[in-house]
mmCIF file of C-alpha atoms in Angstrom:
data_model
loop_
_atom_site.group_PDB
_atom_site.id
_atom_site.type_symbol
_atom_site.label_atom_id
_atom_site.label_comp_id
_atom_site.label_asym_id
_atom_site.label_seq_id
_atom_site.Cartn_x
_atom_site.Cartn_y
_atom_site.Cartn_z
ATOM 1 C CA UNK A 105 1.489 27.954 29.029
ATOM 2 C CA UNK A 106 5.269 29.034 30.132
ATOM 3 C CA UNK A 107 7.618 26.421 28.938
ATOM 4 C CA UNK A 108 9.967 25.097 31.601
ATOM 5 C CA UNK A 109 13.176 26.888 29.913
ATOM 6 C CA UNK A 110 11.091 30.292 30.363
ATOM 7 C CA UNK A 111 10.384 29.402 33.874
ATOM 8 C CA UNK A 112 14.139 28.581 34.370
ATOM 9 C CA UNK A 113 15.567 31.772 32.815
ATOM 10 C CA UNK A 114 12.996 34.654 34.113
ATOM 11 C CA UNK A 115 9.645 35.631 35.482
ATOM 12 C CA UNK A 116 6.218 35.867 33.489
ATOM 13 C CA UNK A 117 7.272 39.488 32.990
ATOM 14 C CA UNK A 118 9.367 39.051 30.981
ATOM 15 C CA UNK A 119 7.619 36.947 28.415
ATOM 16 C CA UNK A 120 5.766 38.229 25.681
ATOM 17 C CA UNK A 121 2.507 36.607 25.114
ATOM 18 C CA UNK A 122 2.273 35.772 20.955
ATOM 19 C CA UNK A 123 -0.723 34.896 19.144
ATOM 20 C CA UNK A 124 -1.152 33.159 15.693
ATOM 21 C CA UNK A 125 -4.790 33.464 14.446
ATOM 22 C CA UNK A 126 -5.874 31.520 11.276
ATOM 23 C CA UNK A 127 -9.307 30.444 9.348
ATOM 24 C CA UNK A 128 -7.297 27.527 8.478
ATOM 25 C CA UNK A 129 -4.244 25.663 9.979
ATOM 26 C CA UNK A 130 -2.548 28.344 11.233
ATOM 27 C CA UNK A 131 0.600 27.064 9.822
ATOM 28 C CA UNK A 132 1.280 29.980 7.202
ATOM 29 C CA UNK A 133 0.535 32.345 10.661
ATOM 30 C CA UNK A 134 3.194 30.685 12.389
ATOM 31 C CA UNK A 135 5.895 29.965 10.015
ATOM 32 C CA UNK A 136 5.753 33.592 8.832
ATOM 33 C CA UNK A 137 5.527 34.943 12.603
ATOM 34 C CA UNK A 138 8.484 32.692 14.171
ATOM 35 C CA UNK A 139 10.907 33.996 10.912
ATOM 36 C CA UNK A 140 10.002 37.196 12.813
ATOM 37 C CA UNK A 141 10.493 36.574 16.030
ATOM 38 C CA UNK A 142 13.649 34.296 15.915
ATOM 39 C CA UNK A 143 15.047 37.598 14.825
ATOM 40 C CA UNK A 144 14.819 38.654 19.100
ATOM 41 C CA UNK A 145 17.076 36.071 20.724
ATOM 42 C CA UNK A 146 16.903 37.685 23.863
ATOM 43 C CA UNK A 147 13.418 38.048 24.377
ATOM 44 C CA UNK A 148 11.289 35.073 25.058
ATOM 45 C CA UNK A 149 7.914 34.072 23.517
ATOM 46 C CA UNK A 150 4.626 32.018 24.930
ATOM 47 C CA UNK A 151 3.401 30.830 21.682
ATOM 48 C CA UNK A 152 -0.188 30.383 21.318
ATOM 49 C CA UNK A 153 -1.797 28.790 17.890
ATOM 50 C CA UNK A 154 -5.488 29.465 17.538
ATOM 51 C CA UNK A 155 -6.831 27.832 14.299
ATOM 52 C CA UNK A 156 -10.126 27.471 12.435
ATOM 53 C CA UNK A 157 -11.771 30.613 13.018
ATOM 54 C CA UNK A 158 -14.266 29.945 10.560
ATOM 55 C CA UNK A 159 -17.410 32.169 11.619
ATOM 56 C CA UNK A 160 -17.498 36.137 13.159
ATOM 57 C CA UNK A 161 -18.783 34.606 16.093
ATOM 58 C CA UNK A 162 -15.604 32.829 16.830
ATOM 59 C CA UNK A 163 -13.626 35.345 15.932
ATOM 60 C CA UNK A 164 -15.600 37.712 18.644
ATOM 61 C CA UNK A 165 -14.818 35.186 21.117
ATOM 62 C CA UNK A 166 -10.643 35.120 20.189
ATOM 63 C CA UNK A 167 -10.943 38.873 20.449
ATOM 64 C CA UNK A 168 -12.046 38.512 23.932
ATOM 65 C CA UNK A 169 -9.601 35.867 25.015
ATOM 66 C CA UNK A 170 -6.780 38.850 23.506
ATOM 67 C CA UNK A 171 -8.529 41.352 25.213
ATOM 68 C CA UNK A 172 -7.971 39.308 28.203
ATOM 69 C CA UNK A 173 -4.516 39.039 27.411
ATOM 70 C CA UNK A 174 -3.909 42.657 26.963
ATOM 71 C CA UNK A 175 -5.210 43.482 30.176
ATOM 72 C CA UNK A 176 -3.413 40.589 32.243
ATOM 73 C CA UNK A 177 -0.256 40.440 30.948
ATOM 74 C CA UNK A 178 2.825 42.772 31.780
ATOM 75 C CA UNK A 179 4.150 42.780 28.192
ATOM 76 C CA UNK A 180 1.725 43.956 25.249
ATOM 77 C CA UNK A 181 0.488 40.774 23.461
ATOM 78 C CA UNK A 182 1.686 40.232 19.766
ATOM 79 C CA UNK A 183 -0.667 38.829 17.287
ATOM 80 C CA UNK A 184 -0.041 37.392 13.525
ATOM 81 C CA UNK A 185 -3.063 36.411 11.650
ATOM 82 C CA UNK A 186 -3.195 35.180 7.939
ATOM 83 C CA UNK A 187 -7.074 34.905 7.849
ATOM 84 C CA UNK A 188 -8.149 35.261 4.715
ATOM 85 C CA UNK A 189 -12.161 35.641 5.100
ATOM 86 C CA UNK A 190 -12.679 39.229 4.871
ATOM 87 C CA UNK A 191 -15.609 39.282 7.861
ATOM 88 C CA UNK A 192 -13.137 36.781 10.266
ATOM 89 C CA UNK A 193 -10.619 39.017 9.117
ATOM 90 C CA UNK A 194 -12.196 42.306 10.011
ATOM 91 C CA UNK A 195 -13.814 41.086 13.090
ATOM 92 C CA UNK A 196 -10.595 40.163 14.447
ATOM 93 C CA UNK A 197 -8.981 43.551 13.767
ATOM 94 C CA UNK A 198 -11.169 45.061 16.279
ATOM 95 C CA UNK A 199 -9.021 43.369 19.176
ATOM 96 C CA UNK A 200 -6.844 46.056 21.393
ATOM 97 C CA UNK A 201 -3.806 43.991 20.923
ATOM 98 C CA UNK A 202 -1.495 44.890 17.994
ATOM 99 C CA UNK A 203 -2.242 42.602 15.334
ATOM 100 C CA UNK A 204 0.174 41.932 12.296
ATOM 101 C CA UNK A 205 -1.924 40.557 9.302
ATOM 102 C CA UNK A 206 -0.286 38.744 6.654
ATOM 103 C CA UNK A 207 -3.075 38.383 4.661
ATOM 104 C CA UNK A 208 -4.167 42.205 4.573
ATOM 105 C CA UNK A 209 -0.415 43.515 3.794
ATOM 106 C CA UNK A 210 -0.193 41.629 0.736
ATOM 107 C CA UNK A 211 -2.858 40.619 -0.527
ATOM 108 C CA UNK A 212 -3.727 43.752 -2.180
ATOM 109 C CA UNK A 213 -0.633 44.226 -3.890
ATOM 110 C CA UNK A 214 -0.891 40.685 -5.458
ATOM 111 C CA UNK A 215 -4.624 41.665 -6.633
ATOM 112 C CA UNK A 216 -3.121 45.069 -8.256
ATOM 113 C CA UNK A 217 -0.179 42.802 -9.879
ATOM 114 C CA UNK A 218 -2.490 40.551 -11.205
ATOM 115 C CA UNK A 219 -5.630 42.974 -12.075
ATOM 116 C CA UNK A 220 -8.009 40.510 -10.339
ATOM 117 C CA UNK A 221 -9.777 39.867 -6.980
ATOM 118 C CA UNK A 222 -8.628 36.801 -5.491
ATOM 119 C CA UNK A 223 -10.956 34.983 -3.726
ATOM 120 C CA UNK A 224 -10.322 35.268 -0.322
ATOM 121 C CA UNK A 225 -11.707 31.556 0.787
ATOM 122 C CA UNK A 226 -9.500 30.100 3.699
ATOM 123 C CA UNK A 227 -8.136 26.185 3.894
ATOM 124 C CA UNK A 228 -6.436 27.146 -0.037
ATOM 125 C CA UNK A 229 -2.824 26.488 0.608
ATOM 126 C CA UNK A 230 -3.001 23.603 2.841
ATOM 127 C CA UNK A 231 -6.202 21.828 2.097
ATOM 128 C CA UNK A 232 -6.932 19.067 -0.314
ATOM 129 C CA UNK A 233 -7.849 21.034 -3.354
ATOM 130 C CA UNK A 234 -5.727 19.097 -5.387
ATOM 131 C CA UNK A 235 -6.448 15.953 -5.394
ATOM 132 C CA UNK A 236 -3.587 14.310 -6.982
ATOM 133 C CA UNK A 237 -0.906 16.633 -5.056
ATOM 134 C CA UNK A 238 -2.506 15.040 -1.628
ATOM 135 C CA UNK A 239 -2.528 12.042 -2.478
ATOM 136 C CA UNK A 240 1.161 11.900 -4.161
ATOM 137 C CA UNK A 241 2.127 13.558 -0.591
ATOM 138 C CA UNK A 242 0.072 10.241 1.316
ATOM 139 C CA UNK A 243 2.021 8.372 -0.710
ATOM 140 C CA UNK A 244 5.256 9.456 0.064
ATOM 141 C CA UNK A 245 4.667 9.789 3.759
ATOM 142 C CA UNK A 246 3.479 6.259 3.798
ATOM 143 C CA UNK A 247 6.712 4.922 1.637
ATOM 144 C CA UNK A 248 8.751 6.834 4.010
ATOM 145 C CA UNK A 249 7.234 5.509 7.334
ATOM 146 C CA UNK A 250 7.757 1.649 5.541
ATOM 147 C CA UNK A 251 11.220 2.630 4.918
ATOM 148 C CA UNK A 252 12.496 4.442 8.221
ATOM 149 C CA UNK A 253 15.584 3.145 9.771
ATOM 150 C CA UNK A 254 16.256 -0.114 7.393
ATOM 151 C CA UNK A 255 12.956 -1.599 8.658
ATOM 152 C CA UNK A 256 12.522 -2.451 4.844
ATOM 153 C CA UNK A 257 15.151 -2.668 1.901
ATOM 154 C CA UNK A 258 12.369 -3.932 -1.208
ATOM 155 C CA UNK A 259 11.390 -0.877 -2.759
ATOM 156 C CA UNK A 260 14.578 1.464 -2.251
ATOM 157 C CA UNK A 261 14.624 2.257 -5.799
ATOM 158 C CA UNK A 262 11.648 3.998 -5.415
ATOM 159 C CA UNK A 263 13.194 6.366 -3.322
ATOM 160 C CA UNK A 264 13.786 9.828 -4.404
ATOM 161 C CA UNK A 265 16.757 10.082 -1.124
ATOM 162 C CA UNK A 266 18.074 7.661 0.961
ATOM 163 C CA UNK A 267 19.500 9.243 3.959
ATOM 164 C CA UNK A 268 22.466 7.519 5.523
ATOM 165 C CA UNK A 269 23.843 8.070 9.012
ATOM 166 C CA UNK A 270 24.848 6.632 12.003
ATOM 167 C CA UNK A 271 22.272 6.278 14.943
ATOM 168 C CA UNK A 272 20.450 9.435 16.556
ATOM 169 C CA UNK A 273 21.863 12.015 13.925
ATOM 170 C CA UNK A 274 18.626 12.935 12.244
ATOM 171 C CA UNK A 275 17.572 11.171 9.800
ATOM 172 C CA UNK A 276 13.997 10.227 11.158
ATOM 173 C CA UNK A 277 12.992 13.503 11.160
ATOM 174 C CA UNK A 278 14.681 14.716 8.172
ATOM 175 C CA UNK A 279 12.739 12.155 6.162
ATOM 176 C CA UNK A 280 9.087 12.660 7.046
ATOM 177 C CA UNK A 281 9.888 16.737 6.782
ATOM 178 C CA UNK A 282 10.988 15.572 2.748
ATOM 179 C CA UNK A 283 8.143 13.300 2.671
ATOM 180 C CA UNK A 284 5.348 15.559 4.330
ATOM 181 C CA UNK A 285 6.503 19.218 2.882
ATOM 182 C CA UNK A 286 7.576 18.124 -0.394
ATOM 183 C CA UNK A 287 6.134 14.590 -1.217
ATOM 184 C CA UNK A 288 8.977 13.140 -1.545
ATOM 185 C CA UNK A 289 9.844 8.987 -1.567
ATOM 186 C CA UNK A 290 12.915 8.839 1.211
ATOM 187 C CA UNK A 291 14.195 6.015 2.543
ATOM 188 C CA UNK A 292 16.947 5.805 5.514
ATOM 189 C CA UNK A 293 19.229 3.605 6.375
ATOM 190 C CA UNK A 294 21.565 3.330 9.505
ATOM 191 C CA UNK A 295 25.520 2.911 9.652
ATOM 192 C CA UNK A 296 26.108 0.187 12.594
ATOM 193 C CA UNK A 297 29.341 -1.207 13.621
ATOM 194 C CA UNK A 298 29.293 -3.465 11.149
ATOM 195 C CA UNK A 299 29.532 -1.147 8.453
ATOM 196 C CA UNK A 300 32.474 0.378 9.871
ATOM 197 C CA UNK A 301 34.719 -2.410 9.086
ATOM 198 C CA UNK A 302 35.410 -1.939 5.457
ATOM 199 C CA UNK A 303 34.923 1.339 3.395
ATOM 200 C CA UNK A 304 32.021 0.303 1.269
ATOM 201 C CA UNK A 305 28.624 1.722 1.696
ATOM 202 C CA UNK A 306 26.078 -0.549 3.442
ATOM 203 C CA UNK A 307 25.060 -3.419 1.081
ATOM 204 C CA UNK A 308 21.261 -2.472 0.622
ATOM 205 C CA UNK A 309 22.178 0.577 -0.673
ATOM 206 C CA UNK A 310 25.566 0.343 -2.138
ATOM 207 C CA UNK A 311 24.019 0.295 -5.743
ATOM 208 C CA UNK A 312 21.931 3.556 -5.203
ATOM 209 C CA UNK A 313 24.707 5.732 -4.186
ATOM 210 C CA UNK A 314 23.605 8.822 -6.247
ATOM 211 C CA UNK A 315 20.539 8.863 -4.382
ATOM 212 C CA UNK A 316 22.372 8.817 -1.032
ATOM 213 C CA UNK A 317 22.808 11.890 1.317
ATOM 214 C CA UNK A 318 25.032 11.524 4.548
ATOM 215 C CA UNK A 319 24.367 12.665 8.153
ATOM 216 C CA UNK A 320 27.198 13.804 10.439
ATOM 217 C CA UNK A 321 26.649 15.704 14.065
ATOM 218 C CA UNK A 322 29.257 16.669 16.165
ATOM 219 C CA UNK A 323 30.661 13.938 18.724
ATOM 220 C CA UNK A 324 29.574 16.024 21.910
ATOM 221 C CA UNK A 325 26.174 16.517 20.257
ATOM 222 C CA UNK A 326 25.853 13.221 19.244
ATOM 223 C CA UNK A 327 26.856 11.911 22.504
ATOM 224 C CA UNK A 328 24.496 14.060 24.538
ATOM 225 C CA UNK A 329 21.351 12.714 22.385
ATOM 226 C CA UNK A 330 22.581 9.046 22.974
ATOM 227 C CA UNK A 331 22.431 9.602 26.694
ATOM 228 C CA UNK A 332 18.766 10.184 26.665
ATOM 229 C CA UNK A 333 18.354 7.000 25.064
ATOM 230 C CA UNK A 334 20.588 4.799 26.807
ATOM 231 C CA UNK A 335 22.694 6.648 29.976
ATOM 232 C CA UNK A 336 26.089 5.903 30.553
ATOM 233 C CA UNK A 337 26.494 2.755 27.579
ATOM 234 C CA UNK A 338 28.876 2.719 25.565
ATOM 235 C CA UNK A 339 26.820 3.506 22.752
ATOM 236 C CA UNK A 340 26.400 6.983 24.426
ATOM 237 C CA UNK A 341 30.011 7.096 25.038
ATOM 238 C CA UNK A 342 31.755 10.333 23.328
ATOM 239 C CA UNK A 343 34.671 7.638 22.574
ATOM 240 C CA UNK A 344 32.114 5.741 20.365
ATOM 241 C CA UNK A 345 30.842 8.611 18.689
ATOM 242 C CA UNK A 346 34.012 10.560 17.893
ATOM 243 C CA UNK A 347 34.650 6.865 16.037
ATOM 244 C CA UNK A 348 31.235 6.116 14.590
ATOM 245 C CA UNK A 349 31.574 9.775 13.109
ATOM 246 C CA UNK A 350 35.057 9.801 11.777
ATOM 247 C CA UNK A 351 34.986 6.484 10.009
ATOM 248 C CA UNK A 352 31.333 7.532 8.532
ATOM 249 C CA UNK A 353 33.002 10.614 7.313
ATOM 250 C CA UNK A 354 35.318 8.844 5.372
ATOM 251 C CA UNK A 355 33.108 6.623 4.348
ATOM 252 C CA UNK A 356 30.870 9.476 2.656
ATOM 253 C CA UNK A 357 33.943 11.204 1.595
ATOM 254 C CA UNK A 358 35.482 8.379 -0.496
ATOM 255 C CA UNK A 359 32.331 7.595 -2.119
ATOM 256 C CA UNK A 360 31.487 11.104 -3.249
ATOM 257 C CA UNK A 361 28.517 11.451 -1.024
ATOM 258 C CA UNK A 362 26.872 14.774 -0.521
ATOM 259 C CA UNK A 363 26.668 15.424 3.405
ATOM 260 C CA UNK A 364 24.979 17.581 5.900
ATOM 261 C CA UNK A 365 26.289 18.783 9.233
ATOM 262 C CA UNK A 366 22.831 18.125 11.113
ATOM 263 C CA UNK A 367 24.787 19.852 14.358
ATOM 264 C CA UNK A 368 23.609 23.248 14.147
ATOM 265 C CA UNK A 369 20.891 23.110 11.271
ATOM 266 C CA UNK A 370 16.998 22.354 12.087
ATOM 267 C CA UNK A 371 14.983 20.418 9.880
ATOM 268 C CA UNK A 372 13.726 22.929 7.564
ATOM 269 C CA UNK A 373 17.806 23.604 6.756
ATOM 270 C CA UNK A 374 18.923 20.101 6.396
ATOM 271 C CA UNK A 375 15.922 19.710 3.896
ATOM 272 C CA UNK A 376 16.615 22.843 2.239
ATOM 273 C CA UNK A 377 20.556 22.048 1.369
ATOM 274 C CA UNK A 378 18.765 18.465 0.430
ATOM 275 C CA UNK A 379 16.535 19.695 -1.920
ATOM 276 C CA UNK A 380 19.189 22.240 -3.413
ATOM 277 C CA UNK A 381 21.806 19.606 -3.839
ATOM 278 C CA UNK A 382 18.809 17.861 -5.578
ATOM 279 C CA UNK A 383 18.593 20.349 -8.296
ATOM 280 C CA UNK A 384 22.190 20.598 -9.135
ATOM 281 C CA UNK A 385 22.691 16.682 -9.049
ATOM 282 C CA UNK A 386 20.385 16.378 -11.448
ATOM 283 C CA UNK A 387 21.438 19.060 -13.670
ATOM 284 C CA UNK A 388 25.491 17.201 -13.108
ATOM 285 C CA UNK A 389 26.890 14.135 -14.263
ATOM 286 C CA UNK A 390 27.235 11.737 -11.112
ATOM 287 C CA UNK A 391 30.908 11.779 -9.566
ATOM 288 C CA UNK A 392 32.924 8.691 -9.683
ATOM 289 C CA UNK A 393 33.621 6.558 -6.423
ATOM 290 C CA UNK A 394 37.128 6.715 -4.987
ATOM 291 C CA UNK A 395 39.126 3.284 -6.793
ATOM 292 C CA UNK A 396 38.979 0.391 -4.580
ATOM 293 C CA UNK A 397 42.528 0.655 -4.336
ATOM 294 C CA UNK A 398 42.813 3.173 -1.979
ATOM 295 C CA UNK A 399 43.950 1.758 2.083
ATOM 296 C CA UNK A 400 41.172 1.607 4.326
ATOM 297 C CA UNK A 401 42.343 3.883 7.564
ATOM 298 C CA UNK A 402 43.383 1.742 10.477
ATOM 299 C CA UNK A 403 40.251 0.672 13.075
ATOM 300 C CA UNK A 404 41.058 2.393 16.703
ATOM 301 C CA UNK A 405 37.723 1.313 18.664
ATOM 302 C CA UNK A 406 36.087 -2.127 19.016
ATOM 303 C CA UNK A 407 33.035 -2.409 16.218
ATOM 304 C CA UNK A 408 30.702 -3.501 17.946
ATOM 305 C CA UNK A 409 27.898 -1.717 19.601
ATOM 306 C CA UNK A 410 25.954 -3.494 22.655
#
């Protein structure tokens, strides 16, 4: 199905129909495939995920629904598979469309690396084969659903990263990608108005400032997403955010926090810098706060939010 921005910007001719074929998930499929195709800006995608091909009989009947494709569409079809049953595999090969398989192109010259036969099974890389991993990951996911937004301070020294921002800046998301990809315990907390009056961090998690990572967005960016919650407030007002922002920014900056521009970044890069910054924190001796001593910058907006 055409999105509406693909509707808005051109006709079905000029949208290439994309395929991602998997025994399993079809997760691998797509996350390879998209690091492909975000490299064509200008060209625009219908996206079409077709997992758990798990007999030849299936697979006959996805062949047919490409052939179908191939046929009715103005722009040749693009498929990425990552099937890793050699008959599904095969079987699915025998489709007219041009098919780009993961699996095939690489698999081989892991096998010749290692001078063994893998074995080929599908469901390996994101099923529940190990036991412990999956249910470490449950874990964290659950801790991290309990701790989303300050809904619950007991328990934040648990937390692997507590991620502190104002409202609507990302740190919902960012948390259950940490949680869900990499099974880790993240907590995060919200700056309100409140919190804007003095320099310190919030109380809850004042204590566990080397776990803390910071938020920031853009005022204009931040405003726009506010007006989809609440039109015309103040709380979507760029007036309030330009404030919110600026006063959290020197709130992370005299504490020593670490912080992420969440602006232009997707999930996947906000984690990433997260779980880099990780590494080296650990491997570095924590940075001292800023003395208590230094002036708080004067207030130029009311504090509170309605």
């Amino acid at each position: 199905m055409r999105t509406a921005e693909e509707m808005h910007h051109g006709s079905a001719s000029d949208v290439v129909p994309v395929f991602f074929l998997s025994d399993s998930t079809g997760i691998s499929a797509e996350t390879m495939g998209n690091a492909l195709l975000i490299q064509f800006p200008d060209l625009r995608f219908d996206r079409t995920v077709i997992p758990f091909i798990s007999t030849v009989e299936e697979a006959r009947d996805v062949v047919a629904r490409l052939d179908r494709a191939m046929d009715e569409s103005p722009r040749t079809p693009l498929v990425f598979t990552t099937a890793a049953s050699d008959a599904v595999r095969l079987e699915l090969r025998r489709t007219r469309c041009p098919v780009i398989d993961f699996f095939d192109l690489h698999m081989g010259s892991v096998e010749s690396i290692l001078q063994t036969r893998g074995v080929r099974l599908p469901a390996r890389l994101h099923g529940v084969g190990d036991i412990q991993r999956y249910n470490s990951r449950m874990q964290a996911i659950e801790y991290t659903i309990e701790h989303d937004d300050g809904q619950r301070v007991r328990g934040l020294e648990k937390a692997d990263v507590i991620l502190v921002a104002p409202s609507r800046c990302g740190k919902t998301p960012t948390s259950m990608y940490l949680a869900l990809q990499h099974g880790l315990f993240v907590a995060n907390y919200p700056i309100v108005d409140d919190d804007l009056d003095h320099p310190e961090l919030p109380r809850p998690v004042r204590h566990l400032r080397e776990r803390c990572f910071g938020l920031i967005t853009s005022p204009q960016r931040l405003a726009a997403v506010r007006q989809e919650r609440r039109p015309d407030s103040r709380y979507a007002s760029l007036e309030q955010c330009t404030f919110e922002l600026r006063r959290t920014a020197e709130m992370f900056q005299r504490h020593g926090l670490p912080v992420v521009d969440s602006s232009t970044k997707s999930v996947e890069e906000i984690s990433t810098i997260i779980l880099q910054r990780l590494k080296t924190m650990n491997s570095l001796p924590t940075p001292s706060p800023v003395p208590p001593h230094v002036p708080t910058p004067p207030r130029s907006t009311p504090r509170s939010r309605p």
